Amino acid sequence: MSLGVELHCRCIQTESTAIGRHIEKIELIPANSHCDETEIIATLKKTGQEVCLDPEAPWVKRVIQKILKSRRR
Amino acid sequence: MSLGVELHCRCIQTESTAIGRHIEKIELIPANSHCDETEIIATLKKTGQEVCLDPEAPWVKRVIQKILKSRRR
């Protein structure tokens, strides 16, 4: 699943539930020659499960903005 | 380098040059119990090199916004 360059899109469907709290990390993959759309893949805490997110969903944008601003200090 | 849960921060220093065009994917890792700061790790096209980005740098924010909006269709 995470071997860097993939030869096709990795996401078939996206998660509709807002799962921001359970996200350990998020991968942003810009559209490229292998996939026509930006793909966002979240890895969940605890399970390590990978879940595709919709780049256009407002909650996804909010989660990303929140991560960009988060500091524990 | 990419084994999921790390027990410490992964970034020692961040890239100051705007390298948006060379980015294949970006990982966003929220602050967690192992690292006090959000970490952003870009993987570069061609070389696959991993480079840490500053979450507060304006060009980094712009690159992320651009990825969120990009569609090839």
mmCIF file of C-alpha atoms in Angstrom:
data_model
loop_
_atom_site.group_PDB
_atom_site.id
_atom_site.type_symbol
_atom_site.label_atom_id
_atom_site.label_comp_id
_atom_site.label_asym_id
_atom_site.label_seq_id
_atom_site.Cartn_x
_atom_site.Cartn_y
_atom_site.Cartn_z
ATOM 1 C CA MET A 1 0.000 0.000 0.000
ATOM 2 C CA SER A 2 2.759 2.503 0.779
ATOM 3 C CA LEU A 3 5.493 1.775 -1.686
ATOM 4 C CA GLY A 4 5.916 5.312 -2.903
ATOM 5 C CA VAL A 5 5.093 5.446 -6.573
ATOM 6 C CA GLU A 6 1.893 3.591 -7.363
ATOM 7 C CA LEU A 7 0.804 2.902 -10.910
ATOM 8 C CA HIS A 8 -2.853 3.732 -10.359
ATOM 9 C CA CYS A 9 -5.091 5.654 -7.988
ATOM 10 C CA ARG A 10 -4.988 4.243 -4.476
ATOM 11 C CA CYS A 11 -8.455 5.344 -3.407
ATOM 12 C CA ILE A 12 -11.629 3.621 -4.553
ATOM 13 C CA GLN A 13 -13.964 5.353 -2.135
ATOM 14 C CA THR A 14 -13.622 8.004 0.537
ATOM 15 C CA GLU A 15 -14.653 8.111 4.180
ATOM 16 C CA SER A 16 -17.701 10.266 4.769
ATOM 17 C CA THR A 17 -17.652 10.235 8.584
ATOM 18 C CA ALA A 18 -15.561 12.968 10.221
ATOM 19 C CA ILE A 19 -12.807 10.906 11.837
ATOM 20 C CA GLY A 20 -10.367 13.732 12.570
ATOM 21 C CA ARG A 21 -9.650 12.644 16.136
ATOM 22 C CA HIS A 22 -8.552 9.212 15.137
ATOM 23 C CA ILE A 23 -5.986 10.314 12.604
ATOM 24 C CA GLU A 24 -2.335 9.586 13.276
ATOM 25 C CA LYS A 25 -1.090 11.027 10.015
ATOM 26 C CA ILE A 26 -2.308 12.181 6.637
ATOM 27 C CA GLU A 27 -0.677 11.686 3.250
ATOM 28 C CA LEU A 28 -1.423 14.175 0.480
ATOM 29 C CA ILE A 29 -0.716 12.869 -2.983
ATOM 30 C CA PRO A 30 -1.109 15.432 -5.774
ATOM 31 C CA ALA A 31 -2.663 14.355 -9.067
ATOM 32 C CA ASN A 32 0.057 12.767 -11.190
ATOM 33 C CA SER A 33 0.525 10.647 -14.278
ATOM 34 C CA HIS A 34 -0.865 7.601 -12.465
ATOM 35 C CA CYS A 35 -3.937 9.202 -10.956
ATOM 36 C CA ASP A 36 -6.060 12.104 -12.147
ATOM 37 C CA GLU A 37 -7.109 13.261 -8.720
ATOM 38 C CA THR A 38 -5.468 14.402 -5.542
ATOM 39 C CA GLU A 39 -5.607 11.584 -3.026
ATOM 40 C CA ILE A 40 -5.647 12.009 0.716
ATOM 41 C CA ILE A 41 -4.913 8.944 2.775
ATOM 42 C CA ALA A 42 -5.232 9.024 6.543
ATOM 43 C CA THR A 43 -3.603 6.444 8.777
ATOM 44 C CA LEU A 44 -5.649 5.809 11.912
ATOM 45 C CA LYS A 45 -4.286 5.695 15.446
ATOM 46 C CA LYS A 46 -4.267 2.296 17.156
ATOM 47 C CA THR A 47 -5.236 0.181 14.161
ATOM 48 C CA GLY A 48 -2.915 1.740 11.590
ATOM 49 C CA GLN A 49 -5.737 1.339 9.070
ATOM 50 C CA GLU A 50 -5.481 3.495 5.945
ATOM 51 C CA VAL A 51 -8.587 5.426 4.970
ATOM 52 C CA CYS A 52 -9.101 7.645 1.945
ATOM 53 C CA LEU A 53 -10.517 11.106 2.533
ATOM 54 C CA ASP A 54 -12.312 13.423 0.120
ATOM 55 C CA PRO A 55 -10.120 16.462 -0.666
ATOM 56 C CA GLU A 56 -13.270 18.520 -1.168
ATOM 57 C CA ALA A 57 -15.040 17.620 2.072
ATOM 58 C CA PRO A 58 -15.159 20.611 4.427
ATOM 59 C CA TRP A 59 -14.302 18.474 7.473
ATOM 60 C CA VAL A 60 -11.205 17.165 5.724
ATOM 61 C CA LYS A 61 -10.029 20.696 4.976
ATOM 62 C CA ARG A 62 -10.649 21.659 8.602
ATOM 63 C CA VAL A 63 -8.666 18.690 9.899
ATOM 64 C CA ILE A 64 -5.729 19.613 7.681
ATOM 65 C CA GLN A 65 -5.825 23.259 8.768
ATOM 66 C CA LYS A 66 -5.940 22.139 12.373
ATOM 67 C CA ILE A 67 -2.910 19.906 11.926
ATOM 68 C CA LEU A 68 -0.998 22.753 10.297
ATOM 69 C CA LYS A 69 -1.680 24.943 13.314
ATOM 70 C CA SER A 70 -1.218 22.381 16.078
ATOM 71 C CA ARG A 71 1.580 22.778 18.539
ATOM 72 C CA ARG A 72 1.750 21.152 21.916
ATOM 73 C CA ARG A 73 4.081 23.769 23.346
ATOM 74 C CA MET B 1 12.167 6.310 8.220
ATOM 75 C CA SER B 2 8.552 5.440 7.387
ATOM 76 C CA LEU B 3 7.609 2.780 9.861
ATOM 77 C CA GLY B 4 4.410 4.428 11.033
ATOM 78 C CA VAL B 5 4.701 5.196 14.726
ATOM 79 C CA GLU B 6 8.025 6.769 15.562
ATOM 80 C CA LEU B 7 9.199 7.258 19.123
ATOM 81 C CA HIS B 8 10.612 10.721 18.566
ATOM 82 C CA CYS B 9 10.330 13.665 16.216
ATOM 83 C CA ARG B 10 11.436 12.761 12.700
ATOM 84 C CA CYS B 11 12.526 16.236 11.633
ATOM 85 C CA ILE B 12 15.720 17.853 12.776
ATOM 86 C CA GLN B 13 15.652 20.764 10.389
ATOM 87 C CA THR B 14 13.292 22.014 7.717
ATOM 88 C CA GLU B 15 13.790 22.946 4.071
ATOM 89 C CA SER B 16 13.758 26.665 3.488
ATOM 90 C CA THR B 17 13.765 26.633 -0.323
ATOM 91 C CA ALA B 18 10.343 26.484 -1.972
ATOM 92 C CA ILE B 19 10.431 23.034 -3.586
ATOM 93 C CA GLY B 20 6.716 22.649 -4.330
ATOM 94 C CA ARG B 21 7.199 21.458 -7.898
ATOM 95 C CA HIS B 22 9.393 18.591 -6.892
ATOM 96 C CA ILE B 23 7.018 17.105 -4.370
ATOM 97 C CA GLU B 24 5.524 13.705 -5.058
ATOM 98 C CA LYS B 25 3.616 13.498 -1.801
ATOM 99 C CA ILE B 26 3.375 15.146 1.589
ATOM 100 C CA GLU B 27 2.848 13.525 4.967
ATOM 101 C CA LEU B 28 1.241 15.551 7.742
ATOM 102 C CA ILE B 29 1.902 14.213 11.205
ATOM 103 C CA PRO B 30 0.035 16.011 13.986
ATOM 104 C CA ALA B 31 1.801 16.655 17.295
ATOM 105 C CA ASN B 32 1.555 13.509 19.395
ATOM 106 C CA SER B 33 3.023 11.914 22.489
ATOM 107 C CA HIS B 34 6.319 11.310 20.681
ATOM 108 C CA CYS B 35 6.756 14.745 19.173
ATOM 109 C CA ASP B 36 5.606 18.146 20.385
ATOM 110 C CA GLU B 37 5.252 19.669 16.954
ATOM 111 C CA THR B 38 3.385 18.993 13.785
ATOM 112 C CA GLU B 39 5.767 17.489 11.263
ATOM 113 C CA ILE B 40 5.431 17.771 7.514
ATOM 114 C CA ILE B 41 7.511 15.419 5.453
ATOM 115 C CA ALA B 42 7.645 15.734 1.681
ATOM 116 C CA THR B 43 8.805 12.928 -0.564
ATOM 117 C CA LEU B 44 10.507 14.229 -3.681
ATOM 118 C CA LYS B 45 9.831 13.051 -7.211
ATOM 119 C CA LYS B 46 12.598 11.081 -8.917
ATOM 120 C CA THR B 47 14.887 10.672 -5.929
ATOM 121 C CA GLY B 48 12.263 9.669 -3.363
ATOM 122 C CA GLN B 49 14.226 11.738 -0.863
ATOM 123 C CA GLU B 50 12.320 12.765 2.273
ATOM 124 C CA VAL B 51 12.513 16.410 3.258
ATOM 125 C CA CYS B 52 10.992 18.104 6.291
ATOM 126 C CA LEU B 53 8.956 21.251 5.713
ATOM 127 C CA ASP B 54 8.101 24.040 8.131
ATOM 128 C CA PRO B 55 4.342 23.984 8.920
ATOM 129 C CA GLU B 56 4.468 27.729 9.443
ATOM 130 C CA ALA B 57 6.211 28.684 6.203
ATOM 131 C CA PRO B 58 3.832 30.501 3.848
ATOM 132 C CA TRP B 59 5.080 28.598 0.788
ATOM 133 C CA VAL B 60 4.392 25.283 2.531
ATOM 134 C CA LYS B 61 0.828 26.346 3.284
ATOM 135 C CA ARG B 62 0.386 27.416 -0.323
ATOM 136 C CA VAL B 63 1.686 24.099 -1.642
ATOM 137 C CA ILE B 64 -0.757 22.217 0.568
ATOM 138 C CA GLN B 65 -3.696 24.380 -0.514
ATOM 139 C CA LYS B 66 -2.722 23.850 -4.119
ATOM 140 C CA ILE B 67 -2.612 20.077 -3.687
ATOM 141 C CA LEU B 68 -6.041 20.129 -2.044
ATOM 142 C CA LYS B 69 -7.458 21.936 -5.061
ATOM 143 C CA SER B 70 -5.629 20.106 -7.827
ATOM 144 C CA ARG B 71 -7.575 18.033 -10.291
ATOM 145 C CA ARG B 72 -6.354 16.957 -13.657
ATOM 146 C CA ARG B 73 -9.847 16.512 -15.063
#
